[in-house]
CSV table of C-alpha atoms in Angstrom, one decimal:
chain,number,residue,atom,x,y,z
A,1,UNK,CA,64.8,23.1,21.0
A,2,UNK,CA,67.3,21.9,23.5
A,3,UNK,CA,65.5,18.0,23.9
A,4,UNK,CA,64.6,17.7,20.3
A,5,UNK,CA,66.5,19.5,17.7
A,6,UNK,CA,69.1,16.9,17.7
A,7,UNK,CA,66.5,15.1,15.4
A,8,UNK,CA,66.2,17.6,12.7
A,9,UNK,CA,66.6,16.8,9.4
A,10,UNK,CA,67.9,19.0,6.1
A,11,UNK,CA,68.8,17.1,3.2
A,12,UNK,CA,68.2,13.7,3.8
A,13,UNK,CA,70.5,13.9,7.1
A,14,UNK,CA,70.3,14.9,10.6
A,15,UNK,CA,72.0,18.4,11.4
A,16,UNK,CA,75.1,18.6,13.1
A,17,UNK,CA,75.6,20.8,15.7
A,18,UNK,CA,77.4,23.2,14.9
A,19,UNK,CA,74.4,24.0,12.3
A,20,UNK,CA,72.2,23.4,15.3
A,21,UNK,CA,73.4,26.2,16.9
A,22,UNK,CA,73.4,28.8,14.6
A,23,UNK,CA,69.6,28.3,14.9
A,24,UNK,CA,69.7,28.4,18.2
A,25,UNK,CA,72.2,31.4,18.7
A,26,UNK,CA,70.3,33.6,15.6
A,27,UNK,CA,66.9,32.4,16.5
A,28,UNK,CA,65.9,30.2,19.3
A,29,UNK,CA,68.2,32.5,22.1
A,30,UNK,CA,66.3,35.6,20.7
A,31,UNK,CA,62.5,34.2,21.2
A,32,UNK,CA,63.4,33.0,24.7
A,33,UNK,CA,65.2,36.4,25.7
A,34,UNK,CA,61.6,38.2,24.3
A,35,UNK,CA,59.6,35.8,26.6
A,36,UNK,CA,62.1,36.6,29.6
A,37,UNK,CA,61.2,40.2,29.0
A,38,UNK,CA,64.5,41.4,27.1
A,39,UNK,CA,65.3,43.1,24.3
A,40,UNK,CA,63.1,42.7,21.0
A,41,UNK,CA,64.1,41.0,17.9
A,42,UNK,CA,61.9,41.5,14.3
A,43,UNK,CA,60.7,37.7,14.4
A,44,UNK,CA,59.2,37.9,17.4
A,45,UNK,CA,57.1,41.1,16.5
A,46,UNK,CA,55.7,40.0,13.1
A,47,UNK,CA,54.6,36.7,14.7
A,48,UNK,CA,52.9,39.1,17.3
A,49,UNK,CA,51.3,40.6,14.5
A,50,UNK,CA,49.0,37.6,13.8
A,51,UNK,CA,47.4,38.0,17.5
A,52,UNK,CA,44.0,38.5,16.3
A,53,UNK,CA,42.9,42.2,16.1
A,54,UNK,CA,39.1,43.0,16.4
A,55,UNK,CA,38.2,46.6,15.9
A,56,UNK,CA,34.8,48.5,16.0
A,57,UNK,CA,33.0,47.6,12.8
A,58,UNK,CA,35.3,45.0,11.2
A,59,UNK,CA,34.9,41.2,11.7
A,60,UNK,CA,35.9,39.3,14.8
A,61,UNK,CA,39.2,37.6,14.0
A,62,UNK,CA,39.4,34.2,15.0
A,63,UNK,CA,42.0,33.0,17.5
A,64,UNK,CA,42.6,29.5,16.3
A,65,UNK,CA,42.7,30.7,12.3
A,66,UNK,CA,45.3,33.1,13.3
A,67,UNK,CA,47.1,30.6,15.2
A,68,UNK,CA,47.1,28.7,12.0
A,69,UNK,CA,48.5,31.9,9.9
A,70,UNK,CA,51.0,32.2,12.4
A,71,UNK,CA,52.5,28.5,12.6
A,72,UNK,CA,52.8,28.4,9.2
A,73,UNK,CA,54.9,31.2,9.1
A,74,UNK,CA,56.9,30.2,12.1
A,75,UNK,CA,57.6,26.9,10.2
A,76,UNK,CA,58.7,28.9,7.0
A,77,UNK,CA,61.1,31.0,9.0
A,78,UNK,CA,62.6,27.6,11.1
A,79,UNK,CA,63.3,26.2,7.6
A,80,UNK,CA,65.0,29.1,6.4
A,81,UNK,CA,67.0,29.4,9.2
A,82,UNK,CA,68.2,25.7,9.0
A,83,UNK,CA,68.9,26.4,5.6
A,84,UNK,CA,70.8,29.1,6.4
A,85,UNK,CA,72.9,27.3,9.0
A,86,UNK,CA,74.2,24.9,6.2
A,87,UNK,CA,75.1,27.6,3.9
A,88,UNK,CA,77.1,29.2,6.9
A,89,UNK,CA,78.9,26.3,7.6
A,90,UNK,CA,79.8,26.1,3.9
A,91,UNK,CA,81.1,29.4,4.1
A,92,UNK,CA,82.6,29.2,6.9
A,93,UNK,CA,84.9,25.9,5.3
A,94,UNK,CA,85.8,27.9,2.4
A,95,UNK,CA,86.8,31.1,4.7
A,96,UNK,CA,89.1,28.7,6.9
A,97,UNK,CA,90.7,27.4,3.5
A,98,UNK,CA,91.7,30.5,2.1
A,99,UNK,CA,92.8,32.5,5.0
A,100,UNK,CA,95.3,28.8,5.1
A,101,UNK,CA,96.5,29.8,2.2
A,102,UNK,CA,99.5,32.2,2.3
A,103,UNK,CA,99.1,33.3,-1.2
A,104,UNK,CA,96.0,34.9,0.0
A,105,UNK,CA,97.3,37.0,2.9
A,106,UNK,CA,99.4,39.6,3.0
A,107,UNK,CA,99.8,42.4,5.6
A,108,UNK,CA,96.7,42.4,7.1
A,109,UNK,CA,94.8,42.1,3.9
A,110,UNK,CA,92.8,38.6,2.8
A,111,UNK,CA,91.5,38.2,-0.7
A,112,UNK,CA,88.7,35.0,-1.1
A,113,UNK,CA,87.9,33.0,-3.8
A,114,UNK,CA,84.2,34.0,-3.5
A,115,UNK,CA,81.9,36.6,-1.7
A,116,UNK,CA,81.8,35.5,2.2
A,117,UNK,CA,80.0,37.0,5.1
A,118,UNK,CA,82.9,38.6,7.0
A,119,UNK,CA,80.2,40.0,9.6
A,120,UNK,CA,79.7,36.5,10.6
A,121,UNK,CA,80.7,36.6,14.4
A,122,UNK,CA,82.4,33.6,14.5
A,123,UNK,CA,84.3,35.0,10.8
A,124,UNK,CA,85.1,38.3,12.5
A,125,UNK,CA,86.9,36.9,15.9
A,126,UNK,CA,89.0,34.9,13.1
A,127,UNK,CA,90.0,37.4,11.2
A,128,UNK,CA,90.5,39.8,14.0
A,129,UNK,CA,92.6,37.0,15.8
A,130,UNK,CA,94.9,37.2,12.5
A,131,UNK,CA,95.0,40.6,12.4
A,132,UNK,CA,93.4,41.1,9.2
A,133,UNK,CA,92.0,44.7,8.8
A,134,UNK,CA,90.5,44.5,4.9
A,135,UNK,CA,89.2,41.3,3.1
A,136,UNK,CA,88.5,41.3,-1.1
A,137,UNK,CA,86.2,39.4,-2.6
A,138,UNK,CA,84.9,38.7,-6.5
A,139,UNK,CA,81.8,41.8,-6.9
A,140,UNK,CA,78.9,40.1,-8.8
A,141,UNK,CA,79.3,43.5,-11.0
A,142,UNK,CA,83.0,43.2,-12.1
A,143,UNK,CA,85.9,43.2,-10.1
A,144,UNK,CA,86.2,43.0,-6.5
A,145,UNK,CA,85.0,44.7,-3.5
A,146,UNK,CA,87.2,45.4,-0.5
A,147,UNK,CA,85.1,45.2,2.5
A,148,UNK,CA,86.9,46.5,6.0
A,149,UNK,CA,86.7,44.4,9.2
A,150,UNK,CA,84.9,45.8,11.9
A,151,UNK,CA,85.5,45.7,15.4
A,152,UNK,CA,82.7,45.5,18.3
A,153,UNK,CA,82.2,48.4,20.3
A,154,UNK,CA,81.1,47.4,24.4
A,155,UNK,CA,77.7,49.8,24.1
A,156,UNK,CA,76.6,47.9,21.3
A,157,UNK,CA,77.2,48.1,17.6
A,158,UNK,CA,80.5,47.8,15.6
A,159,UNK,CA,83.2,50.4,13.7
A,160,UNK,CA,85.4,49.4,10.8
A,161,UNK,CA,89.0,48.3,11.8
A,162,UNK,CA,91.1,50.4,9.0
A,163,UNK,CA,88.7,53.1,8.0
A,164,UNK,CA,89.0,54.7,4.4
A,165,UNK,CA,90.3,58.0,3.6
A,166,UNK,CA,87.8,60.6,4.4
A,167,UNK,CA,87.8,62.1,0.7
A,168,UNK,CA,87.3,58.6,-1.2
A,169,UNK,CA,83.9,58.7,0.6
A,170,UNK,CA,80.7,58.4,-1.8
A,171,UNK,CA,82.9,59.0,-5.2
A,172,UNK,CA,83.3,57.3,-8.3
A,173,UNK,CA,85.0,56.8,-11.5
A,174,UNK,CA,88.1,59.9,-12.1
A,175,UNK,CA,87.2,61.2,-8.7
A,176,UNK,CA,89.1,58.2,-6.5
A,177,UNK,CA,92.9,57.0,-7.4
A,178,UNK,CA,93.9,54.5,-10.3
A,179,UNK,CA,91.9,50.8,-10.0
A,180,UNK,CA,89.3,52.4,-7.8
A,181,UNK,CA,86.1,52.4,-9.2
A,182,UNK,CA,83.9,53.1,-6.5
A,183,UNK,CA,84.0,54.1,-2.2
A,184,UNK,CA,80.6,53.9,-0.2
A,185,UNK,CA,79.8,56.4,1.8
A,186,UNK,CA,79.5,54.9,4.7
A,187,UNK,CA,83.3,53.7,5.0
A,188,UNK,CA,82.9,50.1,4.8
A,189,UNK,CA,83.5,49.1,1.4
A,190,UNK,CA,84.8,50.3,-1.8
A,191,UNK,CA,85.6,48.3,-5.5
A,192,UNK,CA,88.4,48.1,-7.8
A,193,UNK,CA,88.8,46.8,-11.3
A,194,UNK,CA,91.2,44.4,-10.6
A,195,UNK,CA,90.6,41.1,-12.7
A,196,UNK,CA,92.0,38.5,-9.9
A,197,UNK,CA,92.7,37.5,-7.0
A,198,UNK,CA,96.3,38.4,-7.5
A,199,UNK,CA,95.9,41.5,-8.8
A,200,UNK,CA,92.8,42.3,-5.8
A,201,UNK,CA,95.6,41.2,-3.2
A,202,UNK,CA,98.0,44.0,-4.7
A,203,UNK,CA,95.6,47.1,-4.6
A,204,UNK,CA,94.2,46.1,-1.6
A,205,UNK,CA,97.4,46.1,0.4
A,206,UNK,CA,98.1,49.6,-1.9
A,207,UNK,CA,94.7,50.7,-0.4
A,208,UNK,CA,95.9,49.1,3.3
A,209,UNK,CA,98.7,51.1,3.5
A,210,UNK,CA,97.4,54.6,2.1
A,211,UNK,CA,94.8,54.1,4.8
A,212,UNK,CA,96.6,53.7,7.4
A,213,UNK,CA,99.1,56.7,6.8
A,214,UNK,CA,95.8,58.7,6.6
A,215,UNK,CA,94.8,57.1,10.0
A,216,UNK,CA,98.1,57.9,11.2
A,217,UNK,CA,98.0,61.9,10.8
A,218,UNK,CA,94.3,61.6,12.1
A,219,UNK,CA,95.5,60.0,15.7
A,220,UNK,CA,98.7,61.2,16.3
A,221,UNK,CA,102.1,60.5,17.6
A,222,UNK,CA,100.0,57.1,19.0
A,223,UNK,CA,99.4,55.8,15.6
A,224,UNK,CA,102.1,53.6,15.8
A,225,UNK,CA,100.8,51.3,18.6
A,226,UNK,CA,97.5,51.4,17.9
A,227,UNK,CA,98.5,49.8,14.5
């Protein structure tokens, strides 16, 4: 990948490299560090799975018609990843132009013109550069979804930057306060009826602030540096 994926080609052009290396960072990095003997990743075991298996009483598999099987599927997978890389980099244009626009900030809360990836790595260190704790988007069901930011943790895994409050979680409809029509359980994301970006910028930053006096009482006389 190094020597010849300078050469690839997605619609009628070669790739740049910034699309290059999201191939390489999401796929590529993660084969080799299997081969090197760490960590797993789920591409690398369901091409495993086309080693030929011969049990007792079954028919010998062949080794070169799996190999076959299994470079087909590898090639499937390369092409969707390079797709993939364009649609990032798409995305990740748009993100850079609305979080530019200072109609769409305000106190740590973004709205977009469209539904974005904010788990994106590259998206995340942006946003938490710019101190933005909750980003809305248009919901393909109505209205928009307010997603939080989350924040890496150093043994692995992530935790949302502005947690909601505890008794929104998993309710609906009358249960949660005016414009919000849904919370998730898990404290990531929640939806409100709000008709446009305007009016998504409004009740998020309503929704910004109630969380963080919740957050406050939860952590103390600290609260105030921490946020």
């Amino acid at each position: 990948y190094r020597d010849f994926s300078k050469y690839l080609i997605i619609d009628d052009r070669l790739m740049t490299k910034d699309e290059r290396d999201v191939v390489e960072q999401r796929l590529v990095q993660k084969i080799d560090a299997v081969d090197n003997g760490i960590g797993r990743n789920d591409y690398s075991a369901m091409v495993g799975l086309l080693n030929p298996i011969n049990r007792d009483g079954k028919p010998e598999e062949n080794e070169n018609e799996m190999f076959e099987r299994a470079l087909v599927f590898a090639s499937d997978v390369l092409d969707r990843f390079m797709e993939k890389s364009v649609e990032i980099g798409r995305q990740f244009g748009v993100f850079k132009e609305n979080l530019a626009t200072k109609a769409n900030v305000r106190d740590g809360v973004l709205v977009l013109s469209e539904y974005l990836n904010i788990a994106e790595p590259n998206v995340r260190d942006i946003l938490l550069e710019n101190n933005i704790d909750l980003v809305a988007y248009p919901s393909n069901r109505g209205g928009y979804n307010v997603q939080q930011v989350s924040m890496p943790l150093e043994e692995g895994g992530s935790v949302g930057k502005l947690p909601f409050p505890k008794e929104w979680l998993g309710k609906g409809g009358d249960e949660l306060p005016e414009h919000i029509t849904f919370c998730h359980a898990g404290n990531w994301l929640l939806s409100i009826d709000a008709t446009n970006r305007r009016e998504a910028l409004d009740m998020a930053c309503k929704i910004a602030n109630i969380s963080r006096e919740e957050l406050k009482k939860d952590i103390g006389r600290e609260a105030e540096e921490v946020l």
